[in-house]
Amino acid sequence: MNEQWGESMKRLLLVVNPCAGKQLIRNYMVEVVSLLGQYGYSSTVHITTGRGDATEVVSKWGSNFEAVVVVGGDGSLNEVINGVLSIRGNQPKVGYIPAGSTNDFAKTLSLPTNIIDAAHRIGQGKPRPMDVGECNGRYFTYIATFGAFTESSYNASQKVK
């Protein structure tokens, strides 16, 4: 129960990529979870362990939550989107707290790029629809790449991104 409001807490899966960007999320996790709690969310935190982990966890457990919030970069967001869209039936809403190197998705949609500001925005709960594309069995939100461009992104040092 949310003692302040006398309501049930909303269940939220917080998927965190601790290696995203400059790894700033490590300094803000307690504040983010506390802030979301003030908005009535009970957060279950999953720290990703490698490529593909977010998709797998969200695909398996996401339907148990009202929302899945990803804290990471554009790649982490893409993994969560793929996990959510693999769920048949009760698909949770998706929130994004940008913590990556470039945060192109957030900048393109004029979303807050400050971690705490983004958490406040999610807590306020004003979802909006988003177009999603599909190519070769994978979903994408704003850009689909292949070949040399994709490899250069993965091979680039975090310092140059």
PDB file of C-alpha atoms in Angstrom:
ATOM      1  CA  MET A   1       0.000   0.000   0.000  1.00  0.00           C
ATOM      2  CA  ASN A   2       1.104   3.530  -0.707  1.00  0.00           C
ATOM      3  CA  GLU A   3       0.637   4.835   2.817  1.00  0.00           C
ATOM      4  CA  GLN A   4       0.589   8.445   1.684  1.00  0.00           C
ATOM      5  CA  TRP A   5      -2.358   7.948  -0.651  1.00  0.00           C
ATOM      6  CA  GLY A   6      -3.921   4.752   0.699  1.00  0.00           C
ATOM      7  CA  GLU A   7      -3.655   3.099  -2.715  1.00  0.00           C
ATOM      8  CA  SER A   8      -1.934   0.012  -4.017  1.00  0.00           C
ATOM      9  CA  MET A   9       1.524   0.580  -5.426  1.00  0.00           C
ATOM     10  CA  LYS A  10       1.943   0.123  -9.186  1.00  0.00           C
ATOM     11  CA  ARG A  11       4.460  -2.566 -10.123  1.00  0.00           C
ATOM     12  CA  LEU A  12       7.388  -1.378 -12.212  1.00  0.00           C
ATOM     13  CA  LEU A  13      10.314  -3.344 -13.641  1.00  0.00           C
ATOM     14  CA  LEU A  14      13.401  -1.137 -13.752  1.00  0.00           C
ATOM     15  CA  VAL A  15      15.914  -2.570 -16.247  1.00  0.00           C
ATOM     16  CA  VAL A  16      19.309  -0.957 -15.682  1.00  0.00           C
ATOM     17  CA  ASN A  17      22.380  -1.175 -17.904  1.00  0.00           C
ATOM     18  CA  PRO A  18      25.203  -0.324 -15.466  1.00  0.00           C
ATOM     19  CA  CYS A  19      27.721  -0.026 -18.321  1.00  0.00           C
ATOM     20  CA  ALA A  20      25.754   2.503 -20.383  1.00  0.00           C
ATOM     21  CA  GLY A  21      27.396   5.797 -21.231  1.00  0.00           C
ATOM     22  CA  LYS A  22      29.645   7.154 -18.548  1.00  0.00           C
ATOM     23  CA  GLN A  23      28.088   4.793 -15.988  1.00  0.00           C
ATOM     24  CA  LEU A  24      26.440   7.735 -14.183  1.00  0.00           C
ATOM     25  CA  ILE A  25      23.378   5.703 -13.237  1.00  0.00           C
ATOM     26  CA  ARG A  26      25.399   4.129 -10.440  1.00  0.00           C
ATOM     27  CA  ASN A  27      25.295   7.504  -8.669  1.00  0.00           C
ATOM     28  CA  TYR A  28      21.531   7.929  -9.047  1.00  0.00           C
ATOM     29  CA  MET A  29      19.897   4.508  -8.550  1.00  0.00           C
ATOM     30  CA  VAL A  30      18.741   5.003  -4.963  1.00  0.00           C
ATOM     31  CA  GLU A  31      17.332   8.430  -5.821  1.00  0.00           C
ATOM     32  CA  VAL A  32      15.533   7.106  -8.933  1.00  0.00           C
ATOM     33  CA  VAL A  33      13.897   4.205  -7.063  1.00  0.00           C
ATOM     34  CA  SER A  34      12.899   6.508  -4.193  1.00  0.00           C
ATOM     35  CA  LEU A  35      11.490   9.116  -6.575  1.00  0.00           C
ATOM     36  CA  LEU A  36       9.423   6.546  -8.475  1.00  0.00           C
ATOM     37  CA  GLY A  37       8.167   5.286  -5.112  1.00  0.00           C
ATOM     38  CA  GLN A  38       6.901   8.781  -4.322  1.00  0.00           C
ATOM     39  CA  TYR A  39       4.816   8.543  -7.488  1.00  0.00           C
ATOM     40  CA  GLY A  40       3.301   5.245  -6.318  1.00  0.00           C
ATOM     41  CA  TYR A  41       5.596   2.749  -8.065  1.00  0.00           C
ATOM     42  CA  SER A  42       7.041  -0.307  -6.382  1.00  0.00           C
ATOM     43  CA  SER A  43      10.221  -1.001  -8.363  1.00  0.00           C
ATOM     44  CA  THR A  44      11.821  -4.350  -9.019  1.00  0.00           C
ATOM     45  CA  VAL A  45      15.353  -3.655 -10.260  1.00  0.00           C
ATOM     46  CA  HIS A  46      17.132  -5.855 -12.787  1.00  0.00           C
ATOM     47  CA  ILE A  47      20.774  -5.050 -13.550  1.00  0.00           C
ATOM     48  CA  THR A  48      21.672  -6.308 -17.024  1.00  0.00           C
ATOM     49  CA  THR A  49      24.631  -8.626 -17.393  1.00  0.00           C
ATOM     50  CA  GLY A  50      25.311  -8.396 -21.121  1.00  0.00           C
ATOM     51  CA  ARG A  51      23.949  -8.068 -24.598  1.00  0.00           C
ATOM     52  CA  GLY A  52      20.489  -9.634 -24.978  1.00  0.00           C
ATOM     53  CA  ASP A  53      19.827  -9.856 -21.238  1.00  0.00           C
ATOM     54  CA  ALA A  54      17.256  -7.033 -21.166  1.00  0.00           C
ATOM     55  CA  THR A  55      15.253  -8.585 -24.003  1.00  0.00           C
ATOM     56  CA  GLU A  56      15.237 -11.974 -22.303  1.00  0.00           C
ATOM     57  CA  VAL A  57      14.231 -10.678 -18.859  1.00  0.00           C
ATOM     58  CA  VAL A  58      11.481  -8.397 -20.180  1.00  0.00           C
ATOM     59  CA  SER A  59      10.137 -11.116 -22.465  1.00  0.00           C
ATOM     60  CA  LYS A  60       9.944 -13.552 -19.565  1.00  0.00           C
ATOM     61  CA  TRP A  61       8.751 -11.295 -16.721  1.00  0.00           C
ATOM     62  CA  GLY A  62       7.447  -8.057 -18.262  1.00  0.00           C
ATOM     63  CA  SER A  63       3.779  -9.055 -18.301  1.00  0.00           C
ATOM     64  CA  ASN A  64       3.828  -9.112 -14.477  1.00  0.00           C
ATOM     65  CA  PHE A  65       4.369  -5.342 -14.388  1.00  0.00           C
ATOM     66  CA  GLU A  66       2.336  -2.280 -15.314  1.00  0.00           C
ATOM     67  CA  ALA A  67       5.434  -0.640 -16.749  1.00  0.00           C
ATOM     68  CA  VAL A  68       8.992  -1.471 -17.726  1.00  0.00           C
ATOM     69  CA  VAL A  69      11.454   1.399 -17.420  1.00  0.00           C
ATOM     70  CA  VAL A  70      14.835   1.098 -19.060  1.00  0.00           C
ATOM     71  CA  VAL A  71      17.795   3.023 -17.689  1.00  0.00           C
ATOM     72  CA  GLY A  72      20.533   2.958 -20.286  1.00  0.00           C
ATOM     73  CA  GLY A  73      21.312   4.016 -23.797  1.00  0.00           C
ATOM     74  CA  ASP A  74      19.615   3.622 -27.138  1.00  0.00           C
ATOM     75  CA  GLY A  75      20.741  -0.022 -27.379  1.00  0.00           C
ATOM     76  CA  SER A  76      19.242  -0.857 -23.990  1.00  0.00           C
ATOM     77  CA  LEU A  77      15.981   0.781 -25.038  1.00  0.00           C
ATOM     78  CA  ASN A  78      15.964  -1.305 -28.210  1.00  0.00           C
ATOM     79  CA  GLU A  79      16.414  -4.498 -26.198  1.00  0.00           C
ATOM     80  CA  VAL A  80      13.523  -3.623 -23.881  1.00  0.00           C
ATOM     81  CA  ILE A  81      11.250  -2.763 -26.834  1.00  0.00           C
ATOM     82  CA  ASN A  82      12.028  -6.159 -28.371  1.00  0.00           C
ATOM     83  CA  GLY A  83      11.275  -7.876 -25.068  1.00  0.00           C
ATOM     84  CA  VAL A  84       7.955  -6.071 -24.595  1.00  0.00           C
ATOM     85  CA  LEU A  85       6.799  -6.734 -28.153  1.00  0.00           C
ATOM     86  CA  SER A  86       7.517 -10.450 -27.760  1.00  0.00           C
ATOM     87  CA  ILE A  87       4.929 -10.614 -24.946  1.00  0.00           C
ATOM     88  CA  ARG A  88       1.561 -11.961 -26.031  1.00  0.00           C
ATOM     89  CA  GLY A  89      -1.258 -10.501 -24.013  1.00  0.00           C
ATOM     90  CA  ASN A  90      -0.599  -7.984 -21.244  1.00  0.00           C
ATOM     91  CA  GLN A  91       2.179  -5.754 -22.595  1.00  0.00           C
ATOM     92  CA  PRO A  92       3.456  -3.207 -20.076  1.00  0.00           C
ATOM     93  CA  LYS A  93       4.019   0.447 -20.896  1.00  0.00           C
ATOM     94  CA  VAL A  94       7.644   1.398 -21.571  1.00  0.00           C
ATOM     95  CA  GLY A  95       9.516   4.259 -19.938  1.00  0.00           C
ATOM     96  CA  TYR A  96      13.005   5.491 -20.786  1.00  0.00           C
ATOM     97  CA  ILE A  97      15.576   7.118 -18.544  1.00  0.00           C
ATOM     98  CA  PRO A  98      18.436   8.023 -20.890  1.00  0.00           C
ATOM     99  CA  ALA A  99      21.834   7.154 -19.433  1.00  0.00           C
ATOM    100  CA  GLY A 100      23.788   6.285 -22.578  1.00  0.00           C
ATOM    101  CA  SER A 101      26.604   7.918 -24.500  1.00  0.00           C
ATOM    102  CA  THR A 102      24.545   9.803 -27.071  1.00  0.00           C
ATOM    103  CA  ASN A 103      20.869   9.324 -26.126  1.00  0.00           C
ATOM    104  CA  ASP A 104      19.787  10.023 -29.706  1.00  0.00           C
ATOM    105  CA  PHE A 105      16.281   8.673 -29.113  1.00  0.00           C
ATOM    106  CA  ALA A 106      15.638  11.017 -26.179  1.00  0.00           C
ATOM    107  CA  LYS A 107      17.061  14.019 -28.010  1.00  0.00           C
ATOM    108  CA  THR A 108      15.018  13.262 -31.133  1.00  0.00           C
ATOM    109  CA  LEU A 109      11.774  13.232 -29.111  1.00  0.00           C
ATOM    110  CA  SER A 110      12.777  16.128 -26.826  1.00  0.00           C
ATOM    111  CA  LEU A 111      12.693  13.856 -23.770  1.00  0.00           C
ATOM    112  CA  PRO A 112      14.626  14.897 -20.664  1.00  0.00           C
ATOM    113  CA  THR A 113      18.227  13.694 -20.832  1.00  0.00           C
ATOM    114  CA  ASN A 114      18.850  14.371 -17.151  1.00  0.00           C
ATOM    115  CA  ILE A 115      18.339  11.135 -15.194  1.00  0.00           C
ATOM    116  CA  ILE A 116      16.291  12.699 -12.376  1.00  0.00           C
ATOM    117  CA  ASP A 117      14.179  14.839 -14.724  1.00  0.00           C
ATOM    118  CA  ALA A 118      13.414  11.738 -16.798  1.00  0.00           C
ATOM    119  CA  ALA A 119      12.395   9.808 -13.661  1.00  0.00           C
ATOM    120  CA  HIS A 120      10.023  12.645 -12.707  1.00  0.00           C
ATOM    121  CA  ARG A 121       8.503  12.559 -16.197  1.00  0.00           C
ATOM    122  CA  ILE A 122       7.897   8.813 -15.912  1.00  0.00           C
ATOM    123  CA  GLY A 123       6.433   9.198 -12.433  1.00  0.00           C
ATOM    124  CA  GLN A 124       3.937  11.734 -13.757  1.00  0.00           C
ATOM    125  CA  GLY A 125       2.662   8.981 -16.065  1.00  0.00           C
ATOM    126  CA  LYS A 126       1.751  10.721 -19.291  1.00  0.00           C
ATOM    127  CA  PRO A 127       2.372   8.001 -21.884  1.00  0.00           C
ATOM    128  CA  ARG A 128       2.245   8.698 -25.578  1.00  0.00           C
ATOM    129  CA  PRO A 129       2.067   6.321 -28.523  1.00  0.00           C
ATOM    130  CA  MET A 130       5.203   5.486 -30.459  1.00  0.00           C
ATOM    131  CA  ASP A 131       5.702   3.988 -33.884  1.00  0.00           C
ATOM    132  CA  VAL A 132       7.757   0.812 -34.035  1.00  0.00           C
ATOM    133  CA  GLY A 133       9.182  -0.818 -37.144  1.00  0.00           C
ATOM    134  CA  GLU A 134      10.239  -4.405 -37.756  1.00  0.00           C
ATOM    135  CA  CYS A 135      13.067  -5.734 -39.903  1.00  0.00           C
ATOM    136  CA  ASN A 136      14.218  -9.360 -40.064  1.00  0.00           C
ATOM    137  CA  GLY A 137      12.335 -10.279 -36.899  1.00  0.00           C
ATOM    138  CA  ARG A 138      13.745  -7.409 -34.798  1.00  0.00           C
ATOM    139  CA  TYR A 139      11.888  -4.278 -33.761  1.00  0.00           C
ATOM    140  CA  PHE A 140      13.244  -0.740 -33.852  1.00  0.00           C
ATOM    141  CA  THR A 141      11.947   2.591 -32.615  1.00  0.00           C
ATOM    142  CA  TYR A 142      13.608   5.318 -34.621  1.00  0.00           C
ATOM    143  CA  ILE A 143      16.439   3.944 -36.727  1.00  0.00           C
ATOM    144  CA  ALA A 144      17.388   0.646 -38.315  1.00  0.00           C
ATOM    145  CA  THR A 145      20.978   0.088 -39.404  1.00  0.00           C
ATOM    146  CA  PHE A 146      22.975  -2.758 -40.836  1.00  0.00           C
ATOM    147  CA  GLY A 147      26.452  -3.532 -42.091  1.00  0.00           C
ATOM    148  CA  ALA A 148      29.434  -1.274 -41.424  1.00  0.00           C
ATOM    149  CA  PHE A 149      27.430   1.388 -39.574  1.00  0.00           C
ATOM    150  CA  THR A 150      26.200  -1.126 -37.025  1.00  0.00           C
ATOM    151  CA  GLU A 151      29.643  -2.631 -36.476  1.00  0.00           C
ATOM    152  CA  SER A 152      31.302   0.771 -36.074  1.00  0.00           C
ATOM    153  CA  SER A 153      28.805   1.643 -33.347  1.00  0.00           C
ATOM    154  CA  TYR A 154      29.612  -1.507 -31.374  1.00  0.00           C
ATOM    155  CA  ASN A 155      33.360  -1.239 -31.952  1.00  0.00           C
ATOM    156  CA  ALA A 156      33.682   2.454 -31.042  1.00  0.00           C
ATOM    157  CA  SER A 157      35.168   3.217 -27.663  1.00  0.00           C
ATOM    158  CA  GLN A 158      32.793   4.768 -25.120  1.00  0.00           C
ATOM    159  CA  LYS A 159      35.197   7.737 -24.968  1.00  0.00           C
ATOM    160  CA  VAL A 160      34.592   8.660 -28.623  1.00  0.00           C
ATOM    161  CA  LYS A 161      30.822   8.256 -28.596  1.00  0.00           C
TER     162      LYS A 161
END
